[in-house]
Amino acid sequence: MADEQKGFPLPSSLKVVPGTEAAQAAYPYYTQFHAGDDQRFWFYNSMHFPEPMHHFDMITAEAAYCALGSFNTRVHVLPTTKGIDHRIINGRVFIGGVPVTDPEEIEARMGEFQQRAFYYYENWEDLYAQWKDKMKALIAEAQALPTPELPELEPIETTHTGKGVASNHALLDIYRKQLEGYFRMWHHHFEFLLLGYGAYLTFFDFCKKAFPEISDQAISRMVAGMEAEIFRPDEELKRLARRAVELGVDEKFHDGMVIEDVLGALDQLGEQGQEWLDELEASRNPWFNVNVGDGFYHYHRSWNDDLSMPFAALPGYIEKIKVGQNIERPTEQLVEEREQLVADYRELLDTEEDKATYDQLIGLAHRVFPYVEGHKFYCEHWYTNLFFNKIREFGALLAENGFWEKEEDVFHLTHYELESAIVDLMLSWSSGTPPIGPQRWPAIVADRQAAIATWTEHSVPPALGAVPDVIEDPAIVMLWGITRESLDAWLSDGEGDENELKGFAACSGVVEGTARVIKSVGEIDRIATGDILVCQVTNPTWSPLFQKISAAVSDIGGSMSHMAIVAREYGLPAVVGTGTATQKIKDGQRIRVDGGRGTVTILEDEPVLEDA
């Protein structure tokens, strides 16, 4: 156990980085640390927000936690946990769970939960099919929103049809519909998610009690080999690689290629080139609507917006196909291993009652688990990328009217401030006088841009406030990998073997190789074949990189985090939730990853590869 005197800094002890006070104060008041927060436990949510947050991007936390808490607390009524509170300081998002500890309240909530959640479990397939229809309809609504614009004069049709509404009103209508759709998307996101995790966690708890020696990894392998939409973009890349070889256009794809030149050359190549381009278009809609990040930052653009990520993977896939190497995800092997594990552990149960319970729980986990990853394609990726691109249209309109220099500057405003800027432009258009915004916003945008750069160089503690005796919220354990043991490790930083890090054993296998420390999406092009990826967190859309790397290590994540799931699906040795890997491991060092034991060992100091 950690020394009794040790603890995390109190929120009140954190100071805003000098020179960034105005940028900090611009975040909404309800996201600022306040009196009373010192008595609670908070941790830095580097899984979802590993980089400082632009002011508009904070809507991704606000909308998500509005929806998550609603379903936990009041819709499905989870017995032992409610919502999540969030705070931001120096651009970093800290979150704190709201556990339910009163036995009487837990019992009352359990009764509600059984009425509500069990209805979903009993009707999962029908409700999930309905959910997909809802998401596709929501996406279609967002796509149908017109591009905001203001004509010099109102079209004569407005007068001759008696429309009775001028064009400037449309700006407010479009913007508010964009925000409403985004908040609604997050409600759809959490309609099933916690129930999916809950089914797995119930099975997990049963296994831990029935088989005291079973590892977390063994339990997680019992739900491996599932099909989910989030894996489809990578499958489409593999299909395009195969088609390139079949059509004889594979020589056009190579490391260092200029994508525009490749597309132009294929267009001039004749029937084979055009056929491959047609195949590309078929893949792009909808499967390239995935962000290179996890969908929480406006600048993590989709594959459709920037073809660099998918095209960078094509030469490797093509080369493997040409030499006869299998590039498919080992789904059949995973399913065989899964079924064997399920059968083997079932035989260890003593009673028919226990076996019946086991069968029921694993059956439910298999039914619901595909949603756990599949929802990400529709929500965090397809819809969120569409949403940010729609906001860019307002950024462009306001830039044209002098509010700032370029469309991307819009993301330095909060969503409240953006509405005020839109109303400013509406008033200017209606009165015929210049807007006030061009006098106000350029300096603020510059100040906040500088603050983001400053915060990027500023580290924050992994946790704040009172150290809990136990972590009550099972999702925090499974997703973020935060347990009392991991907190003790954070508190004991610097003690023990400085060359060994411990985390969650995500996927077995032992690999030695060169560490490539990646601290942002913009650095992923530095990864070379055989490298061991060391990062804060990754996501399923980095799957094309898995053909290059030999293992993966992350700071954050539990046995059911996205990185752990994807690593198992691709058979890639991985350790997640180390806490400090990106800080302790230097770029270029030789390390050993033991994905079975959950350990990472620094073998020797190598010079940091400054220009790698």
PDB file of N, CA and C in Angstrom, residues 229-244 276 278-288 290 303 310 314 317 321 327-328 377 544 570:
ATOM      1  N   GLU A 229     -18.542  -2.607 -36.872  1.00  0.00           N
ATOM      2  CA  GLU A 229     -18.321  -1.665 -37.972  1.00  0.00           C
ATOM      3  C   GLU A 229     -16.999  -0.921 -37.867  1.00  0.00           C
ATOM      4  N   ILE A 230     -16.487  -0.740 -36.652  1.00  0.00           N
ATOM      5  CA  ILE A 230     -15.274   0.062 -36.515  1.00  0.00           C
ATOM      6  C   ILE A 230     -14.069  -0.607 -37.168  1.00  0.00           C
ATOM      7  N   PHE A 231     -14.145  -1.937 -37.390  1.00  0.00           N
ATOM      8  CA  PHE A 231     -13.049  -2.628 -38.072  1.00  0.00           C
ATOM      9  C   PHE A 231     -13.196  -2.560 -39.601  1.00  0.00           C
ATOM     10  N   ARG A 232     -14.353  -2.126 -40.067  1.00  0.00           N
ATOM     11  CA  ARG A 232     -14.621  -2.151 -41.509  1.00  0.00           C
ATOM     12  C   ARG A 232     -13.700  -1.232 -42.315  1.00  0.00           C
ATOM     13  N   PRO A 233     -13.360  -0.017 -41.850  1.00  0.00           N
ATOM     14  CA  PRO A 233     -12.444   0.808 -42.660  1.00  0.00           C
ATOM     15  C   PRO A 233     -11.141   0.104 -42.989  1.00  0.00           C
ATOM     16  N   ASP A 234     -10.565  -0.591 -42.015  1.00  0.00           N
ATOM     17  CA  ASP A 234      -9.320  -1.316 -42.279  1.00  0.00           C
ATOM     18  C   ASP A 234      -9.559  -2.463 -43.243  1.00  0.00           C
ATOM     19  N   GLU A 235     -10.712  -3.124 -43.127  1.00  0.00           N
ATOM     20  CA  GLU A 235     -11.038  -4.189 -44.075  1.00  0.00           C
ATOM     21  C   GLU A 235     -11.159  -3.630 -45.489  1.00  0.00           C
ATOM     22  N   GLU A 236     -11.704  -2.434 -45.618  1.00  0.00           N
ATOM     23  CA  GLU A 236     -11.812  -1.804 -46.932  1.00  0.00           C
ATOM     24  C   GLU A 236     -10.435  -1.487 -47.508  1.00  0.00           C
ATOM     25  N   LEU A 237      -9.506  -1.062 -46.661  1.00  0.00           N
ATOM     26  CA  LEU A 237      -8.135  -0.815 -47.133  1.00  0.00           C
ATOM     27  C   LEU A 237      -7.511  -2.093 -47.675  1.00  0.00           C
ATOM     28  N   LYS A 238      -7.700  -3.177 -46.980  1.00  0.00           N
ATOM     29  CA  LYS A 238      -7.158  -4.457 -47.443  1.00  0.00           C
ATOM     30  C   LYS A 238      -7.797  -4.858 -48.774  1.00  0.00           C
ATOM     31  N   ARG A 239      -9.090  -4.608 -48.901  1.00  0.00           N
ATOM     32  CA  ARG A 239      -9.779  -4.911 -50.160  1.00  0.00           C
ATOM     33  C   ARG A 239      -9.205  -4.064 -51.300  1.00  0.00           C
ATOM     34  N   LEU A 240      -8.942  -2.787 -51.028  1.00  0.00           N
ATOM     35  CA  LEU A 240      -8.368  -1.912 -52.058  1.00  0.00           C
ATOM     36  C   LEU A 240      -6.959  -2.354 -52.433  1.00  0.00           C
ATOM     37  N   ALA A 241      -6.211  -2.853 -51.453  1.00  0.00           N
ATOM     38  CA  ALA A 241      -4.862  -3.358 -51.745  1.00  0.00           C
ATOM     39  C   ALA A 241      -4.936  -4.590 -52.646  1.00  0.00           C
ATOM     40  N   ARG A 242      -5.864  -5.484 -52.345  1.00  0.00           N
ATOM     41  CA  ARG A 242      -6.022  -6.674 -53.185  1.00  0.00           C
ATOM     42  C   ARG A 242      -6.444  -6.287 -54.601  1.00  0.00           C
ATOM     43  N   ARG A 243      -7.354  -5.330 -54.718  1.00  0.00           N
ATOM     44  CA  ARG A 243      -7.814  -4.907 -56.037  1.00  0.00           C
ATOM     45  C   ARG A 243      -6.694  -4.252 -56.830  1.00  0.00           C
ATOM     46  N   ALA A 244      -5.814  -3.515 -56.144  1.00  0.00           N
ATOM     47  CA  ALA A 244      -4.684  -2.891 -56.833  1.00  0.00           C
ATOM     48  C   ALA A 244      -3.787  -3.956 -57.463  1.00  0.00           C
ATOM     49  N   TRP A 276     -10.088   0.940 -60.285  1.00  0.00           N
ATOM     50  CA  TRP A 276      -9.606   1.062 -58.909  1.00  0.00           C
ATOM     51  C   TRP A 276     -10.144   2.337 -58.272  1.00  0.00           C
ATOM     52  N   ASP A 278     -12.938   3.748 -58.910  1.00  0.00           N
ATOM     53  CA  ASP A 278     -14.340   3.474 -58.580  1.00  0.00           C
ATOM     54  C   ASP A 278     -14.443   2.675 -57.283  1.00  0.00           C
ATOM     55  N   GLU A 279     -13.528   1.724 -57.126  1.00  0.00           N
ATOM     56  CA  GLU A 279     -13.499   0.938 -55.889  1.00  0.00           C
ATOM     57  C   GLU A 279     -13.196   1.851 -54.692  1.00  0.00           C
ATOM     58  N   LEU A 280     -12.289   2.806 -54.889  1.00  0.00           N
ATOM     59  CA  LEU A 280     -11.955   3.753 -53.824  1.00  0.00           C
ATOM     60  C   LEU A 280     -13.199   4.546 -53.407  1.00  0.00           C
ATOM     61  N   GLU A 281     -13.945   5.026 -54.391  1.00  0.00           N
ATOM     62  CA  GLU A 281     -15.149   5.792 -54.075  1.00  0.00           C
ATOM     63  C   GLU A 281     -16.162   4.941 -53.323  1.00  0.00           C
ATOM     64  N   ALA A 282     -16.270   3.670 -53.685  1.00  0.00           N
ATOM     65  CA  ALA A 282     -17.201   2.777 -52.993  1.00  0.00           C
ATOM     66  C   ALA A 282     -16.806   2.597 -51.530  1.00  0.00           C
ATOM     67  N   SER A 283     -15.492   2.585 -51.263  1.00  0.00           N
ATOM     68  CA  SER A 283     -15.016   2.437 -49.887  1.00  0.00           C
ATOM     69  C   SER A 283     -15.193   3.728 -49.090  1.00  0.00           C
ATOM     70  N   ARG A 284     -15.014   4.850 -49.758  1.00  0.00           N
ATOM     71  CA  ARG A 284     -15.029   6.119 -49.036  1.00  0.00           C
ATOM     72  C   ARG A 284     -16.395   6.435 -48.440  1.00  0.00           C
ATOM     73  N   ASN A 285     -17.455   6.013 -49.100  1.00  0.00           N
ATOM     74  CA  ASN A 285     -18.788   6.331 -48.598  1.00  0.00           C
ATOM     75  C   ASN A 285     -19.521   5.051 -48.209  1.00  0.00           C
ATOM     76  N   PRO A 286     -19.616   4.714 -46.910  1.00  0.00           N
ATOM     77  CA  PRO A 286     -19.337   5.588 -45.769  1.00  0.00           C
ATOM     78  C   PRO A 286     -18.049   5.293 -45.012  1.00  0.00           C
ATOM     79  N   TRP A 287     -17.253   4.283 -45.417  1.00  0.00           N
ATOM     80  CA  TRP A 287     -16.274   3.707 -44.494  1.00  0.00           C
ATOM     81  C   TRP A 287     -15.060   4.570 -44.230  1.00  0.00           C
ATOM     82  N   PHE A 288     -14.815   5.601 -45.030  1.00  0.00           N
ATOM     83  CA  PHE A 288     -13.695   6.492 -44.746  1.00  0.00           C
ATOM     84  C   PHE A 288     -14.116   7.672 -43.877  1.00  0.00           C
ATOM     85  N   VAL A 290     -14.017   8.048 -40.877  1.00  0.00           N
ATOM     86  CA  VAL A 290     -13.414   7.782 -39.575  1.00  0.00           C
ATOM     87  C   VAL A 290     -12.282   8.777 -39.357  1.00  0.00           C
ATOM     88  N   TRP A 303     -10.529  10.204 -42.702  1.00  0.00           N
ATOM     89  CA  TRP A 303      -9.819   9.687 -43.869  1.00  0.00           C
ATOM     90  C   TRP A 303     -10.329  10.356 -45.141  1.00  0.00           C
ATOM     91  N   PRO A 310      -5.018   6.364 -44.768  1.00  0.00           N
ATOM     92  CA  PRO A 310      -5.292   5.124 -45.506  1.00  0.00           C
ATOM     93  C   PRO A 310      -4.268   4.840 -46.592  1.00  0.00           C
ATOM     94  N   LEU A 314      -1.485   1.385 -47.628  1.00  0.00           N
ATOM     95  CA  LEU A 314      -1.622   0.563 -48.832  1.00  0.00           C
ATOM     96  C   LEU A 314      -0.326  -0.114 -49.282  1.00  0.00           C
ATOM     97  N   TYR A 317       0.305  -3.278 -47.185  1.00  0.00           N
ATOM     98  CA  TYR A 317      -0.650  -4.344 -47.484  1.00  0.00           C
ATOM     99  C   TYR A 317      -0.371  -4.957 -48.858  1.00  0.00           C
ATOM    100  N   ILE A 321       0.540  -8.883 -49.749  1.00  0.00           N
ATOM    101  CA  ILE A 321      -0.300  -9.660 -50.667  1.00  0.00           C
ATOM    102  C   ILE A 321       0.547 -10.277 -51.775  1.00  0.00           C
ATOM    103  N   ILE A 327      -3.091 -11.068 -44.718  1.00  0.00           N
ATOM    104  CA  ILE A 327      -3.247  -9.757 -44.084  1.00  0.00           C
ATOM    105  C   ILE A 327      -4.571  -9.655 -43.321  1.00  0.00           C
ATOM    106  N   GLU A 328      -5.314 -10.748 -43.251  1.00  0.00           N
ATOM    107  CA  GLU A 328      -6.621 -10.682 -42.608  1.00  0.00           C
ATOM    108  C   GLU A 328      -6.499 -10.688 -41.087  1.00  0.00           C
ATOM    109  N   PHE A 377     -18.075   3.895 -34.812  1.00  0.00           N
ATOM    110  CA  PHE A 377     -18.057   4.320 -36.213  1.00  0.00           C
ATOM    111  C   PHE A 377     -19.137   5.357 -36.480  1.00  0.00           C
ATOM    112  N   PRO A 544      -4.614   0.228 -39.298  1.00  0.00           N
ATOM    113  CA  PRO A 544      -3.653   0.028 -40.383  1.00  0.00           C
ATOM    114  C   PRO A 544      -2.197   0.091 -39.933  1.00  0.00           C
ATOM    115  N   TYR A 570      -6.216  -8.168 -33.334  1.00  0.00           N
ATOM    116  CA  TYR A 570      -5.141  -8.283 -34.327  1.00  0.00           C
ATOM    117  C   TYR A 570      -3.988  -9.154 -33.839  1.00  0.00           C
TER     118      TYR A 570
END
